[in-house]
mmCIF file of C-alpha atoms in Angstrom:
data_model
loop_
_atom_site.group_PDB
_atom_site.id
_atom_site.type_symbol
_atom_site.label_atom_id
_atom_site.label_comp_id
_atom_site.label_asym_id
_atom_site.label_seq_id
_atom_site.Cartn_x
_atom_site.Cartn_y
_atom_site.Cartn_z
ATOM 1 C CA UNK A 1 188.635 183.087 186.742
ATOM 2 C CA UNK A 2 185.503 184.465 185.090
ATOM 3 C CA UNK A 3 185.414 187.418 187.444
ATOM 4 C CA UNK A 4 189.049 188.298 186.808
ATOM 5 C CA UNK A 5 188.557 188.010 183.020
ATOM 6 C CA UNK A 6 185.523 190.253 182.999
ATOM 7 C CA UNK A 7 187.366 192.893 184.990
ATOM 8 C CA UNK A 8 190.597 192.653 182.958
ATOM 9 C CA UNK A 9 188.902 192.709 179.579
ATOM 10 C CA UNK A 10 186.539 195.535 180.615
ATOM 11 C CA UNK A 11 189.565 197.617 181.750
ATOM 12 C CA UNK A 12 191.507 196.817 178.599
ATOM 13 C CA UNK A 13 188.568 198.135 176.560
ATOM 14 C CA UNK A 14 188.561 201.296 178.587
ATOM 15 C CA UNK A 15 185.096 200.809 180.007
ATOM 16 C CA UNK A 16 183.957 201.589 183.522
ATOM 17 C CA UNK A 17 181.594 199.280 185.416
ATOM 18 C CA UNK A 18 178.800 201.777 184.861
ATOM 19 C CA UNK A 19 179.446 201.871 181.057
ATOM 20 C CA UNK A 20 179.449 198.125 180.817
ATOM 21 C CA UNK A 21 176.278 197.977 182.962
ATOM 22 C CA UNK A 22 174.531 200.374 180.562
ATOM 23 C CA UNK A 23 175.515 198.267 177.515
ATOM 24 C CA UNK A 24 174.093 195.130 179.255
ATOM 25 C CA UNK A 25 170.998 196.845 180.681
ATOM 26 C CA UNK A 26 171.907 195.913 184.249
ATOM 27 C CA UNK A 27 172.827 197.962 187.259
ATOM 28 C CA UNK A 28 176.477 198.787 188.121
ATOM 29 C CA UNK A 29 176.291 196.692 191.248
ATOM 30 C CA UNK A 30 175.618 193.585 189.170
ATOM 31 C CA UNK A 31 178.799 194.101 187.229
ATOM 32 C CA UNK A 32 180.627 194.774 190.486
ATOM 33 C CA UNK A 33 179.303 191.444 191.940
ATOM 34 C CA UNK A 34 180.498 189.540 188.843
ATOM 35 C CA UNK A 35 183.921 191.058 189.101
ATOM 36 C CA UNK A 36 184.176 190.282 192.853
ATOM 37 C CA UNK A 37 183.140 186.706 192.267
ATOM 38 C CA UNK A 38 179.969 187.115 194.462
ATOM 39 C CA UNK A 39 177.683 186.091 191.597
ATOM 40 C CA UNK A 40 177.974 184.553 188.119
ATOM 41 C CA UNK A 41 176.128 185.694 184.950
ATOM 42 C CA UNK A 42 173.858 183.153 183.301
ATOM 43 C CA UNK A 43 174.582 181.825 179.787
ATOM 44 C CA UNK A 44 172.463 184.508 177.990
ATOM 45 C CA UNK A 45 174.245 187.191 179.927
ATOM 46 C CA UNK A 46 177.596 185.704 179.066
ATOM 47 C CA UNK A 47 176.753 186.046 175.422
ATOM 48 C CA UNK A 48 175.664 189.610 175.943
ATOM 49 C CA UNK A 49 178.907 190.377 177.820
ATOM 50 C CA UNK A 50 181.015 188.860 175.041
ATOM 51 C CA UNK A 51 179.154 190.981 172.498
ATOM 52 C CA UNK A 52 179.538 194.133 174.603
ATOM 53 C CA UNK A 53 183.225 193.521 175.115
ATOM 54 C CA UNK A 54 183.643 192.292 171.488
ATOM 55 C CA UNK A 55 185.378 189.045 172.428
ATOM 56 C CA UNK A 56 184.441 185.367 172.186
ATOM 57 C CA UNK A 57 182.652 183.742 175.142
ATOM 58 C CA UNK A 58 185.483 181.230 175.450
ATOM 59 C CA UNK A 59 187.916 183.983 176.262
ATOM 60 C CA UNK A 60 185.642 185.197 179.029
ATOM 61 C CA UNK A 61 185.601 181.651 180.496
ATOM 62 C CA UNK A 62 189.361 181.471 180.366
ATOM 63 C CA UNK A 63 189.929 179.458 177.235
ATOM 64 C CA UNK A 64 192.971 180.341 175.187
ATOM 65 C CA UNK A 65 191.549 181.771 172.058
ATOM 66 C CA UNK A 66 193.948 181.472 169.200
ATOM 67 C CA UNK A 67 194.514 184.960 167.847
ATOM 68 C CA UNK A 68 195.063 185.078 164.151
ATOM 69 C CA UNK A 69 198.795 185.314 163.494
ATOM 70 C CA UNK A 70 200.251 188.405 161.864
ATOM 71 C CA UNK A 71 201.114 186.294 158.852
ATOM 72 C CA UNK A 72 197.398 186.056 157.985
ATOM 73 C CA UNK A 73 197.871 189.089 155.781
ATOM 74 C CA UNK A 74 200.507 187.171 153.815
ATOM 75 C CA UNK A 75 198.158 184.184 153.560
ATOM 76 C CA UNK A 76 195.379 186.386 152.209
ATOM 77 C CA UNK A 77 197.767 187.950 149.747
ATOM 78 C CA UNK A 78 198.811 184.517 148.560
ATOM 79 C CA UNK A 79 195.187 183.443 148.130
ATOM 80 C CA UNK A 80 194.399 186.625 146.194
ATOM 81 C CA UNK A 81 197.393 186.063 143.951
ATOM 82 C CA UNK A 82 196.150 182.552 143.136
ATOM 83 C CA UNK A 83 192.642 183.852 142.424
ATOM 84 C CA UNK A 84 194.076 186.618 140.169
ATOM 85 C CA UNK A 85 196.125 184.032 138.218
ATOM 86 C CA UNK A 86 193.009 181.907 137.761
ATOM 87 C CA UNK A 87 190.987 184.882 136.598
ATOM 88 C CA UNK A 88 193.820 185.844 134.171
ATOM 89 C CA UNK A 89 193.910 182.310 132.800
ATOM 90 C CA UNK A 90 190.151 182.279 132.256
ATOM 91 C CA UNK A 91 190.316 185.592 130.473
ATOM 92 C CA UNK A 92 193.147 184.350 128.245
ATOM 93 C CA UNK A 93 191.193 181.180 127.444
ATOM 94 C CA UNK A 94 188.040 183.141 126.675
ATOM 95 C CA UNK A 95 190.019 185.460 124.474
ATOM 96 C CA UNK A 96 191.666 182.511 122.660
ATOM 97 C CA UNK A 97 188.295 180.841 122.058
ATOM 98 C CA UNK A 98 186.813 184.119 120.731
ATOM 99 C CA UNK A 99 189.826 184.620 118.470
ATOM 100 C CA UNK A 100 189.392 181.172 116.873
ATOM 101 C CA UNK A 101 185.652 181.751 116.561
ATOM 102 C CA UNK A 102 186.307 184.911 114.551
ATOM 103 C CA UNK A 103 188.819 183.100 112.344
ATOM 104 C CA UNK A 104 186.309 180.282 111.737
ATOM 105 C CA UNK A 105 183.617 182.810 110.912
ATOM 106 C CA UNK A 106 185.953 184.435 108.326
ATOM 107 C CA UNK A 107 186.714 181.076 106.702
ATOM 108 C CA UNK A 108 182.996 180.129 106.744
ATOM 109 C CA UNK A 109 181.974 183.385 105.101
ATOM 110 C CA UNK A 110 184.613 183.104 102.405
ATOM 111 C CA UNK A 111 183.678 179.408 101.778
ATOM 112 C CA UNK A 112 180.023 180.280 101.327
ATOM 113 C CA UNK A 113 180.938 183.137 98.977
ATOM 114 C CA UNK A 114 183.109 180.799 96.951
ATOM 115 C CA UNK A 115 180.253 178.174 96.747
ATOM 116 C CA UNK A 116 177.705 180.836 95.655
ATOM 117 C CA UNK A 117 180.049 182.176 93.021
ATOM 118 C CA UNK A 118 180.745 178.667 91.762
ATOM 119 C CA UNK A 119 177.029 177.830 91.531
ATOM 120 C CA UNK A 120 176.351 181.143 89.631
ATOM 121 C CA UNK A 121 172.750 181.294 90.987
ATOM 122 C CA UNK A 122 171.496 178.007 89.492
ATOM 123 C CA UNK A 123 167.921 178.689 90.622
ATOM 124 C CA UNK A 124 167.461 181.282 87.851
ATOM 125 C CA UNK A 125 167.206 178.496 85.302
ATOM 126 C CA UNK A 126 164.786 176.322 87.252
ATOM 127 C CA UNK A 127 161.214 175.547 86.210
ATOM 128 C CA UNK A 128 159.030 177.285 88.761
ATOM 129 C CA UNK A 129 155.798 175.639 87.654
ATOM 130 C CA UNK A 130 156.384 173.001 90.402
ATOM 131 C CA UNK A 131 155.376 174.616 93.784
ATOM 132 C CA UNK A 132 158.069 172.833 95.792
ATOM 133 C CA UNK A 133 160.749 174.046 93.288
ATOM 134 C CA UNK A 134 159.317 177.565 93.464
ATOM 135 C CA UNK A 135 159.460 177.618 97.295
ATOM 136 C CA UNK A 136 162.947 176.179 97.336
ATOM 137 C CA UNK A 137 164.125 178.578 94.639
ATOM 138 C CA UNK A 138 162.616 181.580 96.385
ATOM 139 C CA UNK A 139 164.181 180.524 99.667
ATOM 140 C CA UNK A 140 167.602 180.053 97.985
ATOM 141 C CA UNK A 141 167.300 183.449 96.342
ATOM 142 C CA UNK A 142 166.392 185.123 99.685
ATOM 143 C CA UNK A 143 169.365 183.460 101.349
ATOM 144 C CA UNK A 144 171.704 184.525 98.537
ATOM 145 C CA UNK A 145 170.383 188.050 98.522
ATOM 146 C CA UNK A 146 170.688 188.458 102.301
ATOM 147 C CA UNK A 147 174.034 186.825 102.460
ATOM 148 C CA UNK A 148 175.449 188.988 99.690
ATOM 149 C CA UNK A 149 174.440 192.093 101.664
ATOM 150 C CA UNK A 150 175.251 190.945 105.191
ATOM 151 C CA UNK A 151 178.339 188.857 104.646
ATOM 152 C CA UNK A 152 180.762 191.744 103.827
ATOM 153 C CA UNK A 153 179.851 193.521 107.017
ATOM 154 C CA UNK A 154 180.128 190.269 108.990
ATOM 155 C CA UNK A 155 183.444 189.484 107.298
ATOM 156 C CA UNK A 156 184.907 192.911 108.202
ATOM 157 C CA UNK A 157 183.595 192.505 111.719
ATOM 158 C CA UNK A 158 185.116 189.041 112.003
ATOM 159 C CA UNK A 159 188.467 190.225 110.682
ATOM 160 C CA UNK A 160 188.497 193.128 113.154
ATOM 161 C CA UNK A 161 187.472 190.769 115.939
ATOM 162 C CA UNK A 162 190.257 188.270 115.063
ATOM 163 C CA UNK A 163 192.752 191.129 114.950
ATOM 164 C CA UNK A 164 191.673 192.520 118.305
ATOM 165 C CA UNK A 165 191.649 189.171 120.083
ATOM 166 C CA UNK A 166 195.070 188.010 118.722
ATOM 167 C CA UNK A 167 197.716 187.005 121.255
ATOM 168 C CA UNK A 168 200.098 189.886 121.806
ATOM 169 C CA UNK A 169 203.645 188.914 122.687
#
């Protein structure tokens, strides 16, 4: 059985005994003896033969190796379709989360502006002779000053972000 399989597979690959012998680093007569059934290759050589002939060792030994059916392409397409759907869902979820983040940022900026307008900079009337009040008042002033300059830009960015991430139907 092994001898017939080596010969049949070698011929199906279009190799001569000499060409197979060169791939295996043996003499042609060795390949001839294997094919005639006069000798048998050892386990290491079986592995080398299977690599040279690009087939599983089991097929050399006569096992029925299950060839992948032609429908494997359809199975792969189906798996890729599922993966694409999962990726699309993740992208949609990420976009939805980002959209609500931008909306929350807009609301937060407007709310802080409203609070600052309602307070009308109360720290201007504080007594700064107390060091703790002075530090707190200076910190509050820095926050208000930075917020008043950065918030409009952040608000415009958040509005644009919310607009760009909205769900299009």
